[in-house]
XYZ file of C-alpha atoms in Angstrom:
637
model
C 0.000 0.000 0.000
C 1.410 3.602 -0.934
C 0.932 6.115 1.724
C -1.002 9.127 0.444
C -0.754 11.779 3.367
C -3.013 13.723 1.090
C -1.276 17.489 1.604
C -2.632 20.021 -0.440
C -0.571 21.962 -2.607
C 0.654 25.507 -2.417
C 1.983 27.863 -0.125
C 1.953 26.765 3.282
C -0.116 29.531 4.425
C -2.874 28.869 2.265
C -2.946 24.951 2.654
C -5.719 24.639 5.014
C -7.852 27.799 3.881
C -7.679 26.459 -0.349
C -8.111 22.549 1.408
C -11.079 23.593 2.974
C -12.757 25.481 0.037
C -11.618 22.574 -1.881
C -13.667 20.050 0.529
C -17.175 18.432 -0.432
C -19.692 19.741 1.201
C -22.833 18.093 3.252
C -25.980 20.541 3.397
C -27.706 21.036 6.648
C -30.776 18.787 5.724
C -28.546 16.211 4.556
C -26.158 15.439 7.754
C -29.170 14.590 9.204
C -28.619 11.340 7.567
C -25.385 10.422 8.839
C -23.939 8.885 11.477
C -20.913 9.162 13.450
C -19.590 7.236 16.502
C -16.804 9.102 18.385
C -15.136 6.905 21.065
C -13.402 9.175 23.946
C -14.553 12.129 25.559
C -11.286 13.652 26.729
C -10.994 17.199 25.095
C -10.277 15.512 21.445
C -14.087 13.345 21.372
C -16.005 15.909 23.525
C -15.473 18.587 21.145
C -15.459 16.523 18.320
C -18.540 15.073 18.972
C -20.023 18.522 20.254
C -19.284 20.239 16.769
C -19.968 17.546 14.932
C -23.709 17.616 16.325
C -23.814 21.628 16.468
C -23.492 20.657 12.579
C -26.263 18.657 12.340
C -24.955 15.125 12.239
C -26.045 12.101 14.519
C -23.661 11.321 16.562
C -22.768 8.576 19.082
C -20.938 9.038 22.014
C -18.686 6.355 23.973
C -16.636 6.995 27.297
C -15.131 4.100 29.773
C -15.580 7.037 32.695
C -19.415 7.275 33.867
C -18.726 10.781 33.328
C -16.706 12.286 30.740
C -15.400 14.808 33.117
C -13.092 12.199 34.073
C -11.082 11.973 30.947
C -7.618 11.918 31.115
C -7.540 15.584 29.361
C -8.703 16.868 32.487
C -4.920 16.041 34.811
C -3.116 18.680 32.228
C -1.628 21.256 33.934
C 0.451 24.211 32.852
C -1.473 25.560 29.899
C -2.198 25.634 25.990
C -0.319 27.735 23.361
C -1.198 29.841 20.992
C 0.532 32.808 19.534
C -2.098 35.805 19.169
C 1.496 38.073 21.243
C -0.379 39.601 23.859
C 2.940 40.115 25.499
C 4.372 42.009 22.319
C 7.109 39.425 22.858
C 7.403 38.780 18.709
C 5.447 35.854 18.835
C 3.188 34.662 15.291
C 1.791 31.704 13.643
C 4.978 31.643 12.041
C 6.544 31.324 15.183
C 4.773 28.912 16.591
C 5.453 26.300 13.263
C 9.119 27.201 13.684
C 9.100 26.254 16.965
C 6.779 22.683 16.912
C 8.984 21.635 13.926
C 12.563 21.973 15.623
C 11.163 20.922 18.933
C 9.847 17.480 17.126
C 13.446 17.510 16.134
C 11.922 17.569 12.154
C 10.192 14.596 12.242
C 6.895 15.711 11.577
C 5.135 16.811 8.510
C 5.258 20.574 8.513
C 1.666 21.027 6.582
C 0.051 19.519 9.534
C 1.958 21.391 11.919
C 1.585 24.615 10.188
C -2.340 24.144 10.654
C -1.595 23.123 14.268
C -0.079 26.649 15.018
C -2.745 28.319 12.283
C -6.107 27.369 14.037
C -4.528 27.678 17.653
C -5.838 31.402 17.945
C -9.421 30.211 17.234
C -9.375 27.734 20.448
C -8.873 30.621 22.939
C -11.219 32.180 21.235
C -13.746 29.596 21.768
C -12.967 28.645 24.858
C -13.163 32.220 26.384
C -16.701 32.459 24.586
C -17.142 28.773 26.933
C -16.579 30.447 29.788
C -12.966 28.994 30.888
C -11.287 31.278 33.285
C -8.321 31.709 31.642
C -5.710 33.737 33.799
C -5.654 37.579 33.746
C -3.331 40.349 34.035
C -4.660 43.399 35.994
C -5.757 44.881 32.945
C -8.356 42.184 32.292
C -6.364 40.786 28.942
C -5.378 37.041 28.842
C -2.270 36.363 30.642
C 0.453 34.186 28.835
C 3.259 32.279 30.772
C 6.610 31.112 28.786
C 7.112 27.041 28.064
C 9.664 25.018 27.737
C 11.274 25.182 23.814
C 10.212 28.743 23.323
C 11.206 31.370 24.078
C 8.138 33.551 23.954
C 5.614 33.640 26.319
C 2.342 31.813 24.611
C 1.107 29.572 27.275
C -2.466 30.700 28.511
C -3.413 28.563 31.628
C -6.125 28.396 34.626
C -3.414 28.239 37.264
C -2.152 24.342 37.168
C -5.579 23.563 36.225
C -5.599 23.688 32.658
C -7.057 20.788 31.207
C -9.544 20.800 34.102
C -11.042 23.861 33.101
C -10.728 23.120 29.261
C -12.630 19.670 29.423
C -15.100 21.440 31.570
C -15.597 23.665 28.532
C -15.941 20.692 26.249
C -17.621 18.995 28.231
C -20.146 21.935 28.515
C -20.575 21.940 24.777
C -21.071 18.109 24.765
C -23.718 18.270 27.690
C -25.968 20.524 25.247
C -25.702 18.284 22.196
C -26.774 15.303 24.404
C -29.488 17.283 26.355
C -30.933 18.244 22.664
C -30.830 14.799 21.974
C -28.317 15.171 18.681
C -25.655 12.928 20.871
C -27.068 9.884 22.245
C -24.128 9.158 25.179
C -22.987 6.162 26.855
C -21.306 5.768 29.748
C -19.050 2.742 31.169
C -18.445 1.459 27.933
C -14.819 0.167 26.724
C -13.991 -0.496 22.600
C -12.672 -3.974 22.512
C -12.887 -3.731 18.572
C -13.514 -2.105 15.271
C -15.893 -3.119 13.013
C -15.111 -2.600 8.700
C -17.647 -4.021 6.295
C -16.642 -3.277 2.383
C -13.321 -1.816 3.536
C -14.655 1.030 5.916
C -14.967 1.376 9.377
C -18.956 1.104 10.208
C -18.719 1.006 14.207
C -17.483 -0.910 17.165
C -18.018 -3.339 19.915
C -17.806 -2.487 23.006
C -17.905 -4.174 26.461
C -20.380 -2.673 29.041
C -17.877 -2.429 31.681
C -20.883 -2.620 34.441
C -23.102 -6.129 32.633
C -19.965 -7.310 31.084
C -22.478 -7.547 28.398
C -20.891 -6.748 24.785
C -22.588 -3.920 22.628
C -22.316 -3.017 19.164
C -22.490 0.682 17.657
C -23.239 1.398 13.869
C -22.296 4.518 12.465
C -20.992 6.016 8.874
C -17.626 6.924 10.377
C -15.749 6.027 13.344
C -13.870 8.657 15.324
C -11.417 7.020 18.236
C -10.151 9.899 20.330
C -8.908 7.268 23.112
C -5.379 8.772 24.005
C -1.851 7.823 24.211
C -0.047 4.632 25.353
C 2.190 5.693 27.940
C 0.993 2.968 30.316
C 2.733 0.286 28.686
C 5.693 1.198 30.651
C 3.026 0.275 33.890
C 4.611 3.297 35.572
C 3.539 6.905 34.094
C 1.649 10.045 34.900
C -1.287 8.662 32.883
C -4.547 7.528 34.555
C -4.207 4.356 35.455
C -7.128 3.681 33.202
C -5.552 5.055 29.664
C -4.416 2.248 27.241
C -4.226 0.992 24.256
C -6.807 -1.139 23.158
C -8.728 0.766 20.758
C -6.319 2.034 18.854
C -4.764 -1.367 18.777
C -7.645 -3.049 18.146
C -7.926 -0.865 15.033
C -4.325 -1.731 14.046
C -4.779 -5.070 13.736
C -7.626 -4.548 11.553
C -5.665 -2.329 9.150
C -4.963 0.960 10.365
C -1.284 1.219 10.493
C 0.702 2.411 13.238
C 2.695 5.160 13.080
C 5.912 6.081 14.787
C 5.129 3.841 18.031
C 8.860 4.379 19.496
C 8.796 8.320 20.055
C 7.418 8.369 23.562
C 8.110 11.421 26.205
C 9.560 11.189 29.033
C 8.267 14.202 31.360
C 11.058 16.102 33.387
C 9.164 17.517 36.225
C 7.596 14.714 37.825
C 7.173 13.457 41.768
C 10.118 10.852 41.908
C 8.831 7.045 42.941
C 9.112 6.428 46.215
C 8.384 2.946 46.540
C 7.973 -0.586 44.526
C 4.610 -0.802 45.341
C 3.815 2.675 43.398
C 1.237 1.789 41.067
C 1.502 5.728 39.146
C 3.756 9.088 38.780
C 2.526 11.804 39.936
C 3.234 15.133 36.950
C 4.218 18.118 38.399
C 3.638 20.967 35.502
C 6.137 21.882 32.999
C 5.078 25.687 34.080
C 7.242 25.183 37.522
C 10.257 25.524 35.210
C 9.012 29.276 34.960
C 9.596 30.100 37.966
C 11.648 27.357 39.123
C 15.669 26.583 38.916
C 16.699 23.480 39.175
C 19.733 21.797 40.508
C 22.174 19.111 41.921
C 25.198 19.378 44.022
C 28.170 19.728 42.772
C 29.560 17.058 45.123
C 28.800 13.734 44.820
C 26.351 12.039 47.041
C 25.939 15.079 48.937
C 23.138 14.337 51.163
C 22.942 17.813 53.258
C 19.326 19.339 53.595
C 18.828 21.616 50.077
C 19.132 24.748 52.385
C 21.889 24.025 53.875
C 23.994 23.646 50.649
C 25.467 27.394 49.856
C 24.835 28.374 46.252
C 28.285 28.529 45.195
C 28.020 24.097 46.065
C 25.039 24.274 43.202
C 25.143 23.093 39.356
C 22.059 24.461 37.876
C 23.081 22.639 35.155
C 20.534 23.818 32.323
C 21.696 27.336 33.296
C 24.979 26.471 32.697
C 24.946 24.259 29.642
C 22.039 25.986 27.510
C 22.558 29.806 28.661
C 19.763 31.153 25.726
C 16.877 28.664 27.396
C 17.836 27.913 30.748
C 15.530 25.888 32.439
C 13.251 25.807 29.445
C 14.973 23.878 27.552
C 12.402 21.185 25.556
C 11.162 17.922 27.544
C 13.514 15.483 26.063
C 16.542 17.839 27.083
C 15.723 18.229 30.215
C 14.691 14.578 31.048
C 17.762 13.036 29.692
C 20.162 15.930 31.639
C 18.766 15.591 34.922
C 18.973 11.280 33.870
C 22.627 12.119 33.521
C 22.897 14.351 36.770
C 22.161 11.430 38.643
C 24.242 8.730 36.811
C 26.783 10.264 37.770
C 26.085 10.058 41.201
C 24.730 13.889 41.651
C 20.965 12.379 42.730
C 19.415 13.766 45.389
C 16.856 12.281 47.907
C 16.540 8.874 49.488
C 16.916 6.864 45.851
C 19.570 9.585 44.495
C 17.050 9.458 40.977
C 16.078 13.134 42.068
C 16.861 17.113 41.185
C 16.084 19.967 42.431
C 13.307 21.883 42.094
C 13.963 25.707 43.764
C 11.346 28.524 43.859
C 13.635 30.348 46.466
C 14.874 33.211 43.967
C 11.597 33.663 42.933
C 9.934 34.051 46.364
C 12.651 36.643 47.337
C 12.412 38.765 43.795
C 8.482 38.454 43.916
C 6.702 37.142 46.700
C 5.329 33.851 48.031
C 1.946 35.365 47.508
C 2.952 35.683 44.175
C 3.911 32.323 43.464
C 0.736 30.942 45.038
C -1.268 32.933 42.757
C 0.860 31.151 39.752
C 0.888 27.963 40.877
C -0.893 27.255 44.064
C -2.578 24.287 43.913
C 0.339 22.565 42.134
C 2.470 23.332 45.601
C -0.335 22.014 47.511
C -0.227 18.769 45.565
C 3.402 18.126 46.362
C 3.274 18.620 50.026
C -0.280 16.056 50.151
C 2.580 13.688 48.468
C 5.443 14.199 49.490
C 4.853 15.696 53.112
C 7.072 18.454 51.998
C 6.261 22.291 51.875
C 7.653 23.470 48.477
C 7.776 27.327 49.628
C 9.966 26.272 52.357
C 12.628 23.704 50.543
C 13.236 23.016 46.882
C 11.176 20.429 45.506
C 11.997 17.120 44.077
C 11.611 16.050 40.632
C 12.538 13.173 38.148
C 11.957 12.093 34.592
C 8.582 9.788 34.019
C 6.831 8.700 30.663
C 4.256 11.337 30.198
C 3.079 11.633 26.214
C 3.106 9.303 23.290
C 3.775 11.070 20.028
C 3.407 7.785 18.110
C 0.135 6.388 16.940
C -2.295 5.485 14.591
C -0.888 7.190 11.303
C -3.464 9.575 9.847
C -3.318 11.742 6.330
C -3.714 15.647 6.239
C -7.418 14.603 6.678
C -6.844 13.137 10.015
C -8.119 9.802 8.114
C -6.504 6.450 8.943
C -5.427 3.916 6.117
C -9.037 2.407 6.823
C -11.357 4.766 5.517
C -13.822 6.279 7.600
C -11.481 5.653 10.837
C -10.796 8.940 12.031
C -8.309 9.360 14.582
C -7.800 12.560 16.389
C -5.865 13.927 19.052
C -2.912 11.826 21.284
C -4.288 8.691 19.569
C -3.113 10.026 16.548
C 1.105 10.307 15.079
C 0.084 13.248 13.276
C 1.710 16.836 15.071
C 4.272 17.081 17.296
C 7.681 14.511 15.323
C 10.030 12.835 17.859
C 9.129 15.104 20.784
C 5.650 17.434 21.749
C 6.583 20.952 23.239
C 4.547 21.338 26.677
C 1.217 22.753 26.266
C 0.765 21.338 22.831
C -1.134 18.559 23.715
C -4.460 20.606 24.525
C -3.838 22.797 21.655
C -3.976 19.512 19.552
C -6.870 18.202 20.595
C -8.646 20.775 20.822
C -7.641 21.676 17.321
C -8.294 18.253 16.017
C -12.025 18.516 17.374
C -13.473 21.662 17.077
C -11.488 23.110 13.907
C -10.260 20.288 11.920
C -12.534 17.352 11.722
C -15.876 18.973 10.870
C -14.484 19.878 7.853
C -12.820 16.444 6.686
C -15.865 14.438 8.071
C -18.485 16.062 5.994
C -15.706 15.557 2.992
C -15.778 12.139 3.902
C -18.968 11.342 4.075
C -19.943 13.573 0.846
C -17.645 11.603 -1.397
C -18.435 8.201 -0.477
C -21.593 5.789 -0.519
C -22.435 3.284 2.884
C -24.866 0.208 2.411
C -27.673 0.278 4.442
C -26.481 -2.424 7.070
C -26.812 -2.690 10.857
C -25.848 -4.317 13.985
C -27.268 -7.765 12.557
C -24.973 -7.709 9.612
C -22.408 -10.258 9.554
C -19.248 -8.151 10.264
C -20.702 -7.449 13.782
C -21.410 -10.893 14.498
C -17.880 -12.038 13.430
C -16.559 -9.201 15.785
C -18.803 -9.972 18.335
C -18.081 -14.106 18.243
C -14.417 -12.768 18.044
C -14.424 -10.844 21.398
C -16.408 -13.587 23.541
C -14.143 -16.324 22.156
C -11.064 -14.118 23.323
C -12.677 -13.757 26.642
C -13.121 -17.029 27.693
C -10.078 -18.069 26.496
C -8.335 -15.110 29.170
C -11.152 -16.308 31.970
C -10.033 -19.964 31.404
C -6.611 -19.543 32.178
C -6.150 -19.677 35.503
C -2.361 -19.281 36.089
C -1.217 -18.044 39.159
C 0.222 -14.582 38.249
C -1.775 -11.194 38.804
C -2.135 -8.942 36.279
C -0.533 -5.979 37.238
C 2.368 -8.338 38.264
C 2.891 -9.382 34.618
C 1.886 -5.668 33.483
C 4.953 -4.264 36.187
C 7.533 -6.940 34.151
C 6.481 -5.301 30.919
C 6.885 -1.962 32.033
C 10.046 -3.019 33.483
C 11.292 -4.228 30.217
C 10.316 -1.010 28.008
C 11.708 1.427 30.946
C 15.121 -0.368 30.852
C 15.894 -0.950 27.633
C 13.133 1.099 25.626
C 13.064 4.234 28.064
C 15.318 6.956 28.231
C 18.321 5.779 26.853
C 17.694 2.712 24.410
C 21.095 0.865 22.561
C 21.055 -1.966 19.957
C 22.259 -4.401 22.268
C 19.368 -3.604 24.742
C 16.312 -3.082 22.290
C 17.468 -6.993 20.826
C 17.136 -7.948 24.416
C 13.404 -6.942 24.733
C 12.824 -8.446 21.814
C 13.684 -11.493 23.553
C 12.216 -11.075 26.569
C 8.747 -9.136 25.560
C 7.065 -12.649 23.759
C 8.341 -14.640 26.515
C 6.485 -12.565 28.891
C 3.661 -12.627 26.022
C 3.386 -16.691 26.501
C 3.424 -16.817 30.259
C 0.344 -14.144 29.992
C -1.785 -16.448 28.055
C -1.046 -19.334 30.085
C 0.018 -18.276 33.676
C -2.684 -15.109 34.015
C -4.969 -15.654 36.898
C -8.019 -13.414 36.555
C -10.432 -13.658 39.141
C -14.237 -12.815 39.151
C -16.971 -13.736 35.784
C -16.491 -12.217 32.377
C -20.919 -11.517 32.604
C -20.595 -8.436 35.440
C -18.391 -5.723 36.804
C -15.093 -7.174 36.511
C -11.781 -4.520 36.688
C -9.445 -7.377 36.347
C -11.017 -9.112 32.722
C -10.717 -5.070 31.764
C -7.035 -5.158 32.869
C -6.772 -8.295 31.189
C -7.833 -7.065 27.572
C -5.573 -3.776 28.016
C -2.310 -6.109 28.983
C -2.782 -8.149 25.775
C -2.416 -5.762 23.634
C 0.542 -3.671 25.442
C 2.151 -6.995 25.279
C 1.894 -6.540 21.118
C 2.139 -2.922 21.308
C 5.657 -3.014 23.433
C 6.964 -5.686 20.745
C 6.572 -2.949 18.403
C 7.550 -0.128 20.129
C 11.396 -1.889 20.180
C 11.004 -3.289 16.544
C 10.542 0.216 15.913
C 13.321 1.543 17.836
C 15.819 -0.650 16.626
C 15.561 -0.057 12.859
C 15.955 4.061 14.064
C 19.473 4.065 14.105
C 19.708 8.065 14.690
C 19.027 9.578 17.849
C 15.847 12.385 17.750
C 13.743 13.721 20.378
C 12.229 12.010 23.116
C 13.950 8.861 20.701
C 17.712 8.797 22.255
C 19.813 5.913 20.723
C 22.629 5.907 22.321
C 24.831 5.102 19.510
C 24.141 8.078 17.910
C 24.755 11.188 20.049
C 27.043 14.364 19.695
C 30.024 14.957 21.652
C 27.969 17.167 23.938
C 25.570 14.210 24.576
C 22.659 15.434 22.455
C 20.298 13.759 19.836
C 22.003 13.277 16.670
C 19.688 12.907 13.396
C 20.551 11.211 10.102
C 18.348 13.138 8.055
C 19.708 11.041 5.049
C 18.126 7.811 5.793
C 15.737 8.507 8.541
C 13.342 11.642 7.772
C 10.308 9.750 7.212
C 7.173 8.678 8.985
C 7.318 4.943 10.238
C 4.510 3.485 9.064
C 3.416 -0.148 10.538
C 1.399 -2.799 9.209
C 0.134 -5.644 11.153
C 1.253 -9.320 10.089
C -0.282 -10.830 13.479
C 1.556 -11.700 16.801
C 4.856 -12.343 16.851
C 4.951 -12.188 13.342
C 7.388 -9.889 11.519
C 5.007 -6.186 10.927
C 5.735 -4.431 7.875
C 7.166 -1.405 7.740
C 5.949 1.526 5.123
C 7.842 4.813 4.666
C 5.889 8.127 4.519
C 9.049 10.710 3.751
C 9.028 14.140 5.406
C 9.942 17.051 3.246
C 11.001 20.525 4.912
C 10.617 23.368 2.470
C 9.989 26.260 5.115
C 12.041 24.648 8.550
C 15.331 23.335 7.022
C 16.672 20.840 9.394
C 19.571 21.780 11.488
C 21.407 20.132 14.616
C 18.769 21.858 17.280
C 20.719 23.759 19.522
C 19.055 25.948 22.660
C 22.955 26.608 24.116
């Protein structure tokens, strides 16, 4: 199959503007007819499906939460970008692109991030008109905080509250579709599988997560806004919900996978305290504002912070990137403070710890200040930790945070099954080898309200659907599929839990698919990942009936396919023999220690195909092109 990423043509500027003009249209009586099921309702499906019905279409709505309010979108923190230079700092949408594309370290399509940064303004416009408090300066116009990999300041936030009070905008919208009846909403439901009759995607199955019962959904187009995969290192900041399984579902019935090996690794995070941790805790990206952080210069120095005179100090991203400091981009950070502590500068009972130091702040502008900024964040770390952040630096550590790989979708946000949609952290599409913070609510966001109600109704204006439903064969297939695959986990009755078998995986990808990965390692995971594969399906023990409530069978279904997914993830990390991003091979690195690119064999999209498991997937090449962003070494010294 030739990838067709379907960019328009000419100048970058007008791409999206002649695109849409260039779009079939659906008239108002007309979308009446159709049918869309959106599965998610973090901010990518609420607003999706809340547009998508302000349009006029019927739409179907699926979350796993019994409230949508509960989506993952909702623990983002520090803010969403967008460059409409209220500071007068000399940001633009020009800007903005330049930025994304040497922050993904050029590994993304620069069309598709050139819309990112295009439609941004709109969302604050939207969401003001929502009601979300956005932060003020005295004045009464929109404040803006700076962000790591910029340096401008076009962060807009809600205190460390962001995504809270974005959702609840979303959410808001999606509320009024459903109370007019143009959404009919589900609750406690969980895709197991995607349904394609004729070679498009016509709905899903789903488990009732509170019968156990399964359900099928028919639509004209399937939308899966189901988030990233971070959990398949068992240990992240993600809900411990978030998975997989839709998007991998969909993978195995032809959508390919795109990129799966660029994962982020967060570098302001609560550090784990214990085995028994079953989640990270993310501290915003915003502290680095305000924030310096540090080691001692001494090895194994284990005086209180305080007590360690400032001339003792490395604020090592002070000294070794002078023009950005301490916002320096995610992967940077995360892989110096890594190094910090390697070499035996670690702070804290594990030494895997920095420094996190608000005191210069506090003196230059007041605690009250800094409350105002970031109270609640502060108040979080102390319920944690037991430590008051005002008084003492805090401590902070790397964790898996973002997934910038996933399904691979064209300009159109369109899978390589047509009528799949895929929109938001689900999707490969935006942000290359590494997201800058507060991008991930500007993509979703983007995705749902300003992208996809144009490319649906182009969809579903150029194509024709048989009249089928829920009885049709495909369903039934699906449906026989799922209950066989079931009973086959429920019949097992090994001796291992779980999350025991779910820790070893995440074990696996931290060590040798994490931070650092090396050829010698990734080969070793490829060992080791199938192995643990076979002792799931015959040494699981699950406990409870597959016909009612039943957290471990969900659990169950979300291991199976991180157990593919992590396969994958190395496969794909292996044949990347560069170094880019939150991907750090450590074969390929500069004398200084940072990512180093082989733009010559390497600038292209990974593209997956599934050949079942443990078989060999095939890999298809979508090549990037940079006419605007030429690539360069990225430097932020």
């Amino acid at each position: 199959m030739t990838l067709n990423s379907k960019i328009p043509d000419g100048p970058i500027e007008k791409k999206w503007d002649n695109h849409r003009f260039n779009m079939k249209l659906v008239n108002p009586a007309n979308k009446l007819k159709y049918h869309v099921v959106v599965v998610g309702t973090g901010l990518a499906g609420a607003s999706a499906a809340a547009s998508l019905a302000e349009l006029g279409y019927q739409v179907t709505a699926l979350c796993y939460h019994e409230s949508p309010r509960r989506a993952h979108s909702i623990a983002a923190q520090g803010g969403i970008n967008a460059p409409k230079n209220y500071p007068n700092d000399g940001d633009s949408i020009w800007r903005l692109f330049y930025d994304t594309v040497k922050g993904g370290d050029y590994r993304a399509r620069e069309a598709n991030v050139y819309r990112l940064a295009q439609v941004s303004n709109n969302i604050i416009d939207q969401c003001v008109a929502q009601g979300v408090p956005f932060a003020r300066e005295y004045g009464g116009l929109l404040d803006n905080r700076s962000f790591g990999g910029a340096q401008v300041s076009r962060t807009f936030y809600a205190r460390g509250q962001t995504g809270q009070q974005l959702l609840l905008g979303a959410y808001a919208a999606l509320s009024r579709q459903i109370g007019l009846g143009n959404i009919k909403f589900y609750d406690r439901r969980e895709m197991l599988d995607l349904v394609v009759i004729d070679g498009q995607a016509r709905g899903i199955v789903a488990r009732n997560m509170v019968t156990g019962k399964m359900e099928s959904y028919l639509g004209d187009a399937v939308i899966l806004a189901t988030g990233g995969y971070g959990n398949v290192f068992f240990l992240s900041t993600n809900a411990m919900m978030c998975n997989a399984t839709a998007t991998w579902r969909a993978h195995k019935r032809g959508a390919f996978f795109g990129n799966p090996c660029f994962t982020q690794i967060h570098p302001t995070c609560i550090p784990l305290s214990s085995d028994h941790q079953s989640k990270l805790t993310l501290m915003s990206e915003s502290l680095r504002n305000s924030g310096r952080i540090w080691v001692p210069k001494a090895k194994g120095d284990k005086r209180h912070p305080n007590d360690i005179p400032e001339e003792e100090r490395d604020y090592y991203l002070e000294r070794l990137y002078p023009s950005f400091g301490n916002l320096v981009p995610r992967d940077v950070a995360s892989r110096r403070a890594k190094e910090m502590c390697d070499k035996g500068h670690g702070v804290g009972a594990t030494g895997l710890a920095v420094y996190l130091d608000f005191s210069t702040t506090i003196k230059r502008l007041g605690k009250k200040w800094v409350e105002e900024q970031y109270g609640n964040l502060f108040d979080m770390y102390k319920q944690i930790t037991g430590e008051d952040g005002y008084q003492q630096p805090m401590r902070i550590y790397p964790a898996v945070h973002y997934t910038m790989g996933g399904l691979w979708v064209d300009y159109n946000l369109m899978s390589t099954i047509p009528g799949l949609f895929v929109l938001g952290e689900a999707n490969f599409s935006d942000h290359g080898a590494n997201r800058l913070g507060a991008s991930a609510l500007m993509q979703g966001l983007a995705d749902g309200y300003f992208v996809i109600p144009y490319t649906m109704g182009d969809y579903l204006a150029s194509n024709k659907f048989s009249k089928v439903d829920t009885n049709h064969g495909a369903f039934k297939d699906v449906e026989r599929d799922l209950d066989s695959m079931t009973k086959k986990l429920m019949s097992i009755k090994g001796k291992k839990p779980v999350d025991e078998i779910h820790k070893e995986l995440g074990k696996i990808m931290w060590d040798k698919c994490g931070m650092g990965r090396n050829e010698a390692r990734l080969k070793e995971a490829l060992q080791e990942i199938p192995k643990l594969r076979e002792e799931f399906w015959n040494n699981v023990t699950i406990t409870g009936s597959a016909d009612s409530f039943n957290q471990e069978l969900e659990k169950a279904h979300r291991l199976a396919d991180f157990l593919e997914l992590g396969e994958l993830m190395c496969h794909d990390a292996l044949q990347r023999e560069e170094s880019c991003g939150g991907h750090f091979r450590e074969e390929h690195q500069t004398e200084e220690g940072e990512a180093k690119r082989n733009d010559e064999k390497f600038a292209f999209v990974a593209a997956w195909e599934y050949k079942g498991a443990g078989n060999a997937a095939t890999l298809h090449k979508e090549p990037l092109t940079f006419e605007y962003v030429k690539p360069s070494q990225r430097s932020y010294k």
